[in-house]
PDB file of C-alpha atoms and ligand atoms in Angstrom:
ATOM      1  CA  MET A   1       6.801  28.351 155.365  1.00 54.00           C
ATOM      2  CA  LYS A   2       3.954  28.224 156.167  1.00 54.00           C
ATOM      3  CA  LEU A   3       4.046  30.925 158.640  1.00 59.00           C
ATOM      4  CA  LEU A   4       5.227  33.217 155.556  1.00 66.00           C
ATOM      5  CA  LEU A   5       2.589  31.969 152.881  1.00 73.00           C
ATOM      6  CA  ASN A   6      -0.801  32.274 152.714  1.00 80.00           C
ATOM      7  CA  THR A   7      -1.958  28.364 151.144  1.00 86.00           C
ATOM      8  CA  ASP A   8      -2.369  29.755 147.750  1.00 87.00           C
ATOM      9  CA  ASP A   9       0.644  31.376 147.371  1.00 91.00           C
ATOM     10  CA  LEU A  10       2.663  28.096 149.414  1.00 93.00           C
ATOM     11  CA  TRP A  11       0.573  25.799 146.450  1.00 94.00           C
ATOM     12  CA  THR A  12       2.150  28.279 143.497  1.00 94.00           C
ATOM     13  CA  ALA A  13       5.679  28.342 145.211  1.00 94.00           C
ATOM     14  CA  ILE A  14       5.902  25.119 145.454  1.00 94.00           C
ATOM     15  CA  ASP A  15       4.663  24.801 141.545  1.00 95.00           C
ATOM     16  CA  GLY A  16       7.570  26.951 140.979  1.00 95.00           C
ATOM     17  CA  TYR A  17       9.841  24.146 142.477  1.00 95.00           C
ATOM     18  CA  PHE A  18       9.110  21.521 140.980  1.00 96.00           C
ATOM     19  CA  GLU A  19       8.917  22.957 137.526  1.00 95.00           C
ATOM     20  CA  ASP A  20      12.716  24.045 138.599  1.00 96.00           C
ATOM     21  CA  CYS A  21      14.475  20.492 139.406  1.00 97.00           C
ATOM     22  CA  LEU A  22      12.015  18.694 136.449  1.00 97.00           C
ATOM     23  CA  VAL A  23      10.587  20.886 133.862  1.00 96.00           C
ATOM     24  CA  SER A  24      13.443  22.074 132.173  1.00 87.00           C
ATOM     25  CA  ARG A  25      13.128  26.069 130.502  1.00 83.00           C
ATOM     26  CA  ASP A  26      12.351  25.879 127.485  1.00 92.00           C
ATOM     27  CA  GLU A  27      11.814  29.033 124.691  1.00 96.00           C
ATOM     28  CA  ALA A  28       9.913  27.474 122.645  1.00 98.00           C
ATOM     29  CA  LEU A  29       6.880  26.899 125.707  1.00 98.00           C
ATOM     30  CA  GLU A  30       7.288  30.887 126.268  1.00 98.00           C
ATOM     31  CA  ALA A  31       7.901  32.002 123.135  1.00 98.00           C
ATOM     32  CA  ALA A  32       4.239  30.342 123.079  1.00 98.00           C
ATOM     33  CA  LEU A  33       3.103  32.150 126.403  1.00 98.00           C
ATOM     34  CA  THR A  34       4.763  35.565 125.657  1.00 98.00           C
ATOM     35  CA  ALA A  35       3.080  35.327 122.307  1.00 98.00           C
ATOM     36  CA  SER A  36      -0.339  34.375 123.716  1.00 98.00           C
ATOM     37  CA  ALA A  37      -0.646  37.607 126.230  1.00 98.00           C
ATOM     38  CA  LYS A  38       0.997  39.925 124.160  1.00 98.00           C
ATOM     39  CA  ALA A  39      -2.501  38.049 121.620  1.00 98.00           C
ATOM     40  CA  GLY A  40      -4.964  39.166 124.350  1.00 98.00           C
ATOM     41  CA  LEU A  41      -5.376  35.637 124.868  1.00 98.00           C
ATOM     42  CA  PRO A  42      -7.193  34.792 128.214  1.00 98.00           C
ATOM     43  CA  GLN A  43      -4.082  32.747 129.992  1.00 97.00           C
ATOM     44  CA  ILE A  44      -5.797  29.469 131.015  1.00 98.00           C
ATOM     45  CA  ASN A  45      -3.476  26.943 129.458  1.00 98.00           C
ATOM     46  CA  VAL A  46      -1.862  24.417 131.268  1.00 98.00           C
ATOM     47  CA  ALA A  47       0.147  24.946 134.267  1.00 97.00           C
ATOM     48  CA  PRO A  48       4.220  23.802 133.329  1.00 97.00           C
ATOM     49  CA  ASN A  49       4.518  20.556 135.589  1.00 97.00           C
ATOM     50  CA  GLN A  50       0.205  19.886 134.186  1.00 97.00           C
ATOM     51  CA  GLY A  51       1.740  20.133 130.008  1.00 98.00           C
ATOM     52  CA  LYS A  52       5.086  17.292 131.125  1.00 98.00           C
ATOM     53  CA  LEU A  53       2.081  15.424 132.402  1.00 98.00           C
ATOM     54  CA  LEU A  54       0.535  15.354 129.149  1.00 98.00           C
ATOM     55  CA  MET A  55       3.549  14.556 127.462  1.00 98.00           C
ATOM     56  CA  LEU A  56       4.499  11.529 129.603  1.00 98.00           C
ATOM     57  CA  LEU A  57       1.399   9.912 129.487  1.00 98.00           C
ATOM     58  CA  ALA A  58       1.338  10.597 126.307  1.00 98.00           C
ATOM     59  CA  ARG A  59       5.384   8.723 126.126  1.00 98.00           C
ATOM     60  CA  ALA A  60       4.129   6.272 128.685  1.00 98.00           C
ATOM     61  CA  ILE A  61       0.984   4.552 125.971  1.00 98.00           C
ATOM     62  CA  GLY A  62       3.169   5.126 122.737  1.00 98.00           C
ATOM     63  CA  ALA A  63       1.044   7.951 121.044  1.00 98.00           C
ATOM     64  CA  ARG A  64       1.273   8.210 117.837  1.00 98.00           C
ATOM     65  CA  ARG A  65      -2.559   9.877 116.771  1.00 98.00           C
ATOM     66  CA  ILE A  66      -3.882  12.405 119.363  1.00 99.00           C
ATOM     67  CA  LEU A  67      -7.002  14.630 119.099  1.00 99.00           C
ATOM     68  CA  GLU A  68      -6.780  18.061 121.667  1.00 99.00           C
ATOM     69  CA  ILE A  69     -10.275  19.745 122.302  1.00 99.00           C
ATOM     70  CA  GLY A  70      -8.918  23.618 123.236  1.00 99.00           C
ATOM     71  CA  THR A  71      -6.042  25.094 122.175  1.00 99.00           C
ATOM     72  CA  LEU A  72      -6.068  28.477 123.070  1.00 98.00           C
ATOM     73  CA  GLY A  73      -2.458  29.453 121.468  1.00 98.00           C
ATOM     74  CA  GLY A  74      -0.938  25.662 122.232  1.00 98.00           C
ATOM     75  CA  TYR A  75       0.399  25.896 124.780  1.00 98.00           C
ATOM     76  CA  SER A  76      -0.465  21.862 126.103  1.00 98.00           C
ATOM     77  CA  THR A  77      -0.576  21.310 122.525  1.00 99.00           C
ATOM     78  CA  ILE A  78       3.006  22.001 122.642  1.00 98.00           C
ATOM     79  CA  TRP A  79       3.433  19.967 125.584  1.00 98.00           C
ATOM     80  CA  LEU A  80       1.341  16.415 123.234  1.00 98.00           C
ATOM     81  CA  GLY A  81       2.811  17.025 120.448  1.00 98.00           C
ATOM     82  CA  ARG A  82       6.515  16.385 122.527  1.00 98.00           C
ATOM     83  CA  GLY A  83       4.936  12.987 123.468  1.00 98.00           C
ATOM     84  CA  LEU A  84       4.672  11.813 120.121  1.00 98.00           C
ATOM     85  CA  PRO A  85       6.855  10.579 117.410  1.00 98.00           C
ATOM     86  CA  PRO A  86       8.420  12.159 114.601  1.00 97.00           C
ATOM     87  CA  ASP A  87       5.850  10.415 112.625  1.00 97.00           C
ATOM     88  CA  GLY A  88       2.464  10.694 114.855  1.00 98.00           C
ATOM     89  CA  LYS A  89      -0.438  12.721 114.314  1.00 98.00           C
ATOM     90  CA  LEU A  90      -2.336  15.489 116.318  1.00 98.00           C
ATOM     91  CA  ILE A  91      -5.367  16.741 115.288  1.00 99.00           C
ATOM     92  CA  THR A  92      -6.713  20.057 118.211  1.00 99.00           C
ATOM     93  CA  LEU A  93     -10.147  21.502 117.491  1.00 99.00           C
ATOM     94  CA  GLU A  94     -10.415  24.883 118.252  1.00 99.00           C
ATOM     95  CA  ALA A  95     -13.079  27.697 118.222  1.00 98.00           C
ATOM     96  CA  LYS A  96     -12.240  31.059 117.589  1.00 98.00           C
ATOM     97  CA  PRO A  97     -10.116  31.296 114.566  1.00 98.00           C
ATOM     98  CA  GLN A  98      -8.262  33.797 116.726  1.00 98.00           C
ATOM     99  CA  HIS A  99      -7.232  31.826 118.912  1.00 98.00           C
ATOM    100  CA  ALA A 100      -5.348  28.993 116.003  1.00 98.00           C
ATOM    101  CA  GLU A 101      -3.775  31.874 114.681  1.00 98.00           C
ATOM    102  CA  VAL A 102      -1.960  32.473 117.509  1.00 98.00           C
ATOM    103  CA  ALA A 103      -1.475  29.122 118.444  1.00 99.00           C
ATOM    104  CA  ARG A 104      -0.387  27.850 114.549  1.00 98.00           C
ATOM    105  CA  GLY A 105       2.715  30.395 114.925  1.00 98.00           C
ATOM    106  CA  ASN A 106       3.876  29.377 118.675  1.00 98.00           C
ATOM    107  CA  ILE A 107       2.655  25.602 117.166  1.00 98.00           C
ATOM    108  CA  ALA A 108       5.608  26.769 114.109  1.00 98.00           C
ATOM    109  CA  ARG A 109       8.467  28.037 116.594  1.00 98.00           C
ATOM    110  CA  ALA A 110       8.437  25.156 118.563  1.00 98.00           C
ATOM    111  CA  GLY A 111       8.731  22.379 115.561  1.00 98.00           C
ATOM    112  CA  LEU A 112       5.815  20.161 115.391  1.00 98.00           C
ATOM    113  CA  ASP A 113       4.083  22.323 112.254  1.00 98.00           C
ATOM    114  CA  ALA A 114       4.023  18.937 110.848  1.00 98.00           C
ATOM    115  CA  ILE A 115       3.582  17.366 113.054  1.00 98.00           C
ATOM    116  CA  VAL A 116       0.054  19.271 114.380  1.00 98.00           C
ATOM    117  CA  GLU A 117      -2.838  19.841 112.561  1.00 98.00           C
ATOM    118  CA  VAL A 118      -5.094  23.296 114.150  1.00 98.00           C
ATOM    119  CA  ARG A 119      -8.348  22.761 112.659  1.00 98.00           C
ATOM    120  CA  VAL A 120     -10.741  26.101 113.560  1.00 98.00           C
ATOM    121  CA  GLY A 121     -14.636  25.206 114.607  1.00 98.00           C
ATOM    122  CA  ARG A 122     -17.028  24.391 117.446  1.00 98.00           C
ATOM    123  CA  ALA A 123     -15.219  21.560 118.006  1.00 98.00           C
ATOM    124  CA  GLN A 124     -19.651  19.110 118.646  1.00 97.00           C
ATOM    125  CA  GLY A 125     -19.398  20.418 115.226  1.00 97.00           C
ATOM    126  CA  MET A 126     -15.959  19.421 114.596  1.00 98.00           C
ATOM    127  CA  LEU A 127     -15.592  16.111 115.850  1.00 98.00           C
ATOM    128  CA  PRO A 128     -18.657  13.479 113.874  1.00 97.00           C
ATOM    129  CA  SER A 129     -16.018  13.977 110.661  1.00 96.00           C
ATOM    130  CA  LEU A 130     -13.380  13.299 112.508  1.00 98.00           C
ATOM    131  CA  ALA A 131     -14.467  10.074 112.207  1.00 94.00           C
ATOM    132  CA  ASP A 132     -11.826   8.395 109.638  1.00 94.00           C
ATOM    133  CA  GLU A 133      -8.996   9.900 110.752  1.00 96.00           C
ATOM    134  CA  GLY A 134      -9.202   8.005 114.651  1.00 92.00           C
ATOM    135  CA  PRO A 135      -9.245   5.827 117.183  1.00 98.00           C
ATOM    136  CA  PHE A 136      -6.674   8.585 118.516  1.00 98.00           C
ATOM    137  CA  ASP A 137      -4.187   6.648 121.418  1.00 98.00           C
ATOM    138  CA  LEU A 138      -5.435  10.034 123.311  1.00 99.00           C
ATOM    139  CA  ILE A 139      -7.440  12.836 123.714  1.00 99.00           C
ATOM    140  CA  PHE A 140      -7.264  15.405 125.798  1.00 99.00           C
ATOM    141  CA  ILE A 141     -11.161  17.878 126.441  1.00 99.00           C
ATOM    142  CA  ASP A 142      -9.960  21.433 127.624  1.00 98.00           C
ATOM    143  CA  ALA A 143     -12.484  23.874 125.703  1.00 98.00           C
ATOM    144  CA  ASP A 144     -16.534  25.107 127.197  1.00 98.00           C
ATOM    145  CA  LYS A 145     -16.696  23.210 130.424  1.00 97.00           C
ATOM    146  CA  PHE A 146     -20.155  22.658 129.338  1.00 97.00           C
ATOM    147  CA  GLY A 147     -19.989  20.956 126.214  1.00 98.00           C
ATOM    148  CA  THR A 148     -17.866  18.467 128.268  1.00 98.00           C
ATOM    149  CA  PRO A 149     -20.626  15.554 128.227  1.00 98.00           C
ATOM    150  CA  GLY A 150     -20.647  15.858 124.742  1.00 98.00           C
ATOM    151  CA  TYR A 151     -17.192  15.612 124.456  1.00 98.00           C
ATOM    152  CA  PHE A 152     -16.679  12.593 126.610  1.00 98.00           C
ATOM    153  CA  GLN A 153     -19.377  10.478 124.458  1.00 98.00           C
ATOM    154  CA  TRP A 154     -17.577  11.451 121.294  1.00 98.00           C
ATOM    155  CA  ALA A 155     -13.774  11.187 123.098  1.00 98.00           C
ATOM    156  CA  VAL A 156     -15.148   7.850 123.408  1.00 98.00           C
ATOM    157  CA  LYS A 157     -16.653   6.473 119.935  1.00 97.00           C
ATOM    158  CA  LEU A 158     -13.122   7.749 118.839  1.00 98.00           C
ATOM    159  CA  SER A 159     -11.114   5.574 120.754  1.00 97.00           C
ATOM    160  CA  ARG A 160      -9.424   2.338 121.099  1.00 97.00           C
ATOM    161  CA  PRO A 161      -9.524  -0.421 123.698  1.00 97.00           C
ATOM    162  CA  GLY A 162      -6.561   1.929 126.172  1.00 97.00           C
ATOM    163  CA  SER A 163      -6.735   5.243 125.299  1.00 98.00           C
ATOM    164  CA  LEU A 164      -6.198   7.580 127.638  1.00 98.00           C
ATOM    165  CA  ILE A 165      -9.304  10.549 127.858  1.00 98.00           C
ATOM    166  CA  ILE A 166      -7.874  13.148 129.752  1.00 99.00           C
ATOM    167  CA  VAL A 167     -10.149  15.740 131.021  1.00 98.00           C
ATOM    168  CA  ASP A 168      -9.248  18.787 132.949  1.00 98.00           C
ATOM    169  CA  ASN A 169     -11.117  22.321 134.946  1.00 98.00           C
ATOM    170  CA  VAL A 170     -13.129  18.890 136.626  1.00 97.00           C
ATOM    171  CA  VAL A 171     -12.779  21.327 139.787  1.00 97.00           C
ATOM    172  CA  ARG A 172     -12.692  24.348 139.496  1.00 94.00           C
ATOM    173  CA  GLU A 173     -12.839  26.057 143.500  1.00 93.00           C
ATOM    174  CA  GLY A 174     -14.695  22.822 144.686  1.00 93.00           C
ATOM    175  CA  ALA A 175     -18.492  24.461 142.619  1.00 94.00           C
ATOM    176  CA  LEU A 176     -18.580  21.268 141.075  1.00 96.00           C
ATOM    177  CA  LEU A 177     -20.356  20.557 144.174  1.00 95.00           C
ATOM    178  CA  ASP A 178     -22.590  22.444 143.792  1.00 92.00           C
ATOM    179  CA  ALA A 179     -25.684  20.434 142.121  1.00 91.00           C
ATOM    180  CA  GLY A 180     -27.469  22.903 142.735  1.00 90.00           C
ATOM    181  CA  GLY A 181     -26.780  26.018 141.522  1.00 88.00           C
ATOM    182  CA  GLY A 182     -28.003  27.079 138.520  1.00 89.00           C
ATOM    183  CA  ASP A 183     -23.800  27.695 136.850  1.00 94.00           C
ATOM    184  CA  PRO A 184     -24.140  26.083 132.965  1.00 95.00           C
ATOM    185  CA  ASP A 185     -19.905  25.184 133.441  1.00 95.00           C
ATOM    186  CA  VAL A 186     -20.302  22.926 136.997  1.00 96.00           C
ATOM    187  CA  GLN A 187     -23.675  20.939 135.517  1.00 96.00           C
ATOM    188  CA  GLY A 188     -21.847  20.250 132.388  1.00 97.00           C
ATOM    189  CA  MET A 189     -18.774  18.840 134.297  1.00 97.00           C
ATOM    190  CA  ARG A 190     -21.135  16.386 136.464  1.00 97.00           C
ATOM    191  CA  ARG A 191     -23.352  16.032 134.117  1.00 98.00           C
ATOM    192  CA  PHE A 192     -20.236  14.249 132.641  1.00 98.00           C
ATOM    193  CA  PHE A 193     -18.671  12.574 135.711  1.00 98.00           C
ATOM    194  CA  ASP A 194     -22.023  10.920 135.689  1.00 98.00           C
ATOM    195  CA  LEU A 195     -21.764  10.030 132.079  1.00 98.00           C
ATOM    196  CA  ALA A 196     -18.239   8.587 133.226  1.00 98.00           C
ATOM    197  CA  GLY A 197     -19.749   6.735 136.026  1.00 97.00           C
ATOM    198  CA  ALA A 198     -22.223   5.022 134.405  1.00 97.00           C
ATOM    199  CA  ASP A 199     -19.927   3.987 131.696  1.00 97.00           C
ATOM    200  CA  LYS A 200     -19.085   0.941 131.566  1.00 95.00           C
ATOM    201  CA  ARG A 201     -16.494   0.640 128.375  1.00 96.00           C
ATOM    202  CA  VAL A 202     -14.262   3.175 130.493  1.00 98.00           C
ATOM    203  CA  SER A 203     -12.477   2.967 133.614  1.00 98.00           C
ATOM    204  CA  GLY A 204     -11.493   6.736 135.725  1.00 98.00           C
ATOM    205  CA  THR A 205     -10.354   7.636 138.851  1.00 98.00           C
ATOM    206  CA  ALA A 206      -9.896  12.318 138.680  1.00 98.00           C
ATOM    207  CA  LEU A 207      -7.479  13.947 140.725  1.00 98.00           C
ATOM    208  CA  GLN A 208      -7.206  17.530 142.732  1.00 97.00           C
ATOM    209  CA  THR A 209      -4.234  19.563 141.563  1.00 96.00           C
ATOM    210  CA  VAL A 210      -4.063  23.334 143.386  1.00 95.00           C
ATOM    211  CA  GLY A 211      -0.693  25.600 142.543  1.00 93.00           C
ATOM    212  CA  ALA A 212      -0.073  27.929 139.700  1.00 90.00           C
ATOM    213  CA  LYS A 213      -3.478  26.733 138.434  1.00 93.00           C
ATOM    214  CA  GLY A 214      -5.466  26.903 141.637  1.00 93.00           C
ATOM    215  CA  HIS A 215      -8.057  24.535 143.100  1.00 95.00           C
ATOM    216  CA  ASP A 216      -8.976  22.439 140.410  1.00 97.00           C
ATOM    217  CA  GLY A 217      -8.509  18.569 138.813  1.00 97.00           C
ATOM    218  CA  PHE A 218      -8.376  16.498 136.340  1.00 98.00           C
ATOM    219  CA  ALA A 219      -9.862  13.286 135.323  1.00 98.00           C
ATOM    220  CA  ILE A 220      -8.246  10.662 133.725  1.00 98.00           C
ATOM    221  CA  LEU A 221     -10.442   7.335 131.911  1.00 98.00           C
ATOM    222  CA  LEU A 222      -8.597   4.525 130.527  1.00 98.00           C
ATOM    223  CA  VAL A 223     -10.942   2.719 127.031  1.00 98.00           C
ATOM    224  CA  THR A 224     -11.420  -0.462 128.391  1.00 96.00           C
ATOM    225  CA  SER A 225     -13.790  -2.308 125.732  1.00 85.00           C
ATOM    226  CA  GLU A 226     -14.228  -1.621 121.920  1.00 70.00           C
ATOM    227  CA  PRO A 227     -16.243   1.247 121.817  1.00 65.00           C
ATOM    228  CA  GLY A 228     -20.477   0.571 121.299  1.00 63.00           C
ATOM    229  CA  PRO A 229     -22.797   2.032 121.572  1.00 65.00           C
ATOM    230  CA  GLU A 230     -23.450   4.661 124.562  1.00 65.00           C
ATOM    231  CA  PRO A 231     -24.802   3.657 127.648  1.00 61.00           C
ATOM    232  CA  SER A 232     -28.061   4.935 128.800  1.00 56.00           C
ATOM    233  CA  ALA A 233     -26.930   6.810 131.447  1.00 52.00           C
TER     234      ALA A 233
HETATM  235  N1  LIG B 301      -5.406  23.865 125.860  1.00 60.47           N
HETATM  236  C1  LIG B 301      -5.450  24.945 126.426  1.00 60.47           C
HETATM  237  C2  LIG B 301      -6.716  25.868 127.418  1.00 60.47           C
HETATM  238  C3  LIG B 301      -7.363  25.943 125.714  1.00 60.47           C
HETATM  239  S1  LIG B 301      -9.357  26.777 127.132  1.00 60.47           S
HETATM  240  C4  LIG B 301      -3.977  24.991 127.139  1.00 60.47           C
HETATM  241  O1  LIG B 301      -3.716  24.285 128.071  1.00 60.47           O
HETATM  242  O2  LIG B 301      -3.594  25.356 126.906  1.00 60.47           O
HETATM  243  C5  LIG B 301     -10.072  27.151 126.468  1.00 60.47           C
HETATM  244  C6  LIG B 301     -10.416  26.890 124.770  1.00 60.47           C
HETATM  245  O3  LIG B 301     -11.008  26.217 124.622  1.00 60.47           O
HETATM  246  C7  LIG B 301     -10.785  28.387 123.856  1.00 60.47           C
HETATM  247  O4  LIG B 301      -8.679  28.332 123.193  1.00 60.47           O
HETATM  248  C8  LIG B 301     -11.564  28.371 123.706  1.00 60.47           C
HETATM  249  O5  LIG B 301     -11.638  29.699 122.438  1.00 60.47           O
HETATM  250  C9  LIG B 301     -11.928  26.662 122.837  1.00 60.47           C
HETATM  251  N2  LIG B 301     -14.096  26.827 122.921  1.00 60.47           N
HETATM  252  C10 LIG B 301     -14.559  27.225 123.496  1.00 60.47           C
HETATM  253  N3  LIG B 301     -15.387  26.558 123.291  1.00 60.47           N
HETATM  254  C11 LIG B 301     -15.026  25.510 122.024  1.00 60.47           C
HETATM  255  C12 LIG B 301     -16.030  24.375 121.095  1.00 60.47           C
HETATM  256  N4  LIG B 301     -16.976  24.911 121.781  1.00 60.47           N
HETATM  257  N5  LIG B 301     -14.610  23.818 120.006  1.00 60.47           N
HETATM  258  C13 LIG B 301     -13.715  24.652 120.348  1.00 60.47           C
HETATM  259  N6  LIG B 301     -13.175  24.929 121.165  1.00 60.47           N
HETATM  260  C14 LIG B 301     -13.688  26.197 121.806  1.00 60.47           C
HETATM  261  C1  LIG B 302     -11.091  28.722 132.010  1.00 60.47           C
HETATM  262  C2  LIG B 302     -10.093  27.270 131.070  1.00 60.47           C
HETATM  263  C3  LIG B 302      -9.257  26.623 131.621  1.00 60.47           C
HETATM  264  O1  LIG B 302      -9.409  25.051 130.717  1.00 60.47           O
HETATM  265  C4  LIG B 302      -8.957  26.105 132.782  1.00 60.47           C
HETATM  266  O2  LIG B 302      -7.937  24.947 132.928  1.00 60.47           O
HETATM  267  C5  LIG B 302      -8.697  27.995 133.578  1.00 60.47           C
HETATM  268  C6  LIG B 302     -10.404  28.434 133.038  1.00 60.47           C
HETATM  269  C7  LIG B 302     -11.434  29.440 131.821  1.00 60.47           C
HETATM  270  O3  LIG B 302     -12.746  29.210 131.500  1.00 60.47           O
HETATM  271  O4  LIG B 302     -12.036  29.833 132.709  1.00 60.47           O
HETATM  272 MG1  LIG B 303      -8.451  23.613 130.746  1.00 60.47          MG
END
């Protein structure tokens, strides 16, 4: 294989192998991707093996309430929704009305409209009003990368000890290490890592990923003690 494929193609082929073996084909998920592409949404949803990881993590912690920041066409939303019991609840925040509309169709087709609520608006403005609806057992942060530090701080506030906070796109082809560059997305991600590393209320790690989505990564943080005032990092 090494002789036939460059590394990117090899990694993508291995994602395909994992999917063939472990992630069964699913009409609702495939229809969600088709409808999203047809509506012109960017194809930046989590990969199938990543979506399944989200579902498994939700199930592993017995999640009943999930918050997602950044819905797009609802692909990751459907995976997360499938990690919930029938009386669970998932709130997902999306800035663009058109994305939200496509997502609602996809979520209904997947039979999850009773437990999933898509809210339209900028997450920064909506997060403060979620305090009454928490705490959330799992929070998936996957919206604009510049906003990630602020979303992380809200995620901790909206959590309980034992909640998981998962952040997508923490590596971005290695751009993460470009400390002095002017890319606001990278600065956002670095600020997130500074905050997370200094925050005694969470214990986290991060993993690089390769394959269908290029070289990127996830951060996974466990909330370990009662949310209180933020540290001054
Ligand atoms: N979680 C999705 C992908 C999300 S892509 C999946 O894996 O299937 C990022 C989404 O965040 C886009 O739809 C974008 O419109 C939305 N977004 C960007 N900035 C936002 C903000 N400030 N508040 C809420 N959503 C935002
Ligand atoms: C982008 C955003 C994402 O959430 C992602 O998983 C990949 C790419 C982007 O904005 O380019
Ligand atoms: Mg993402």
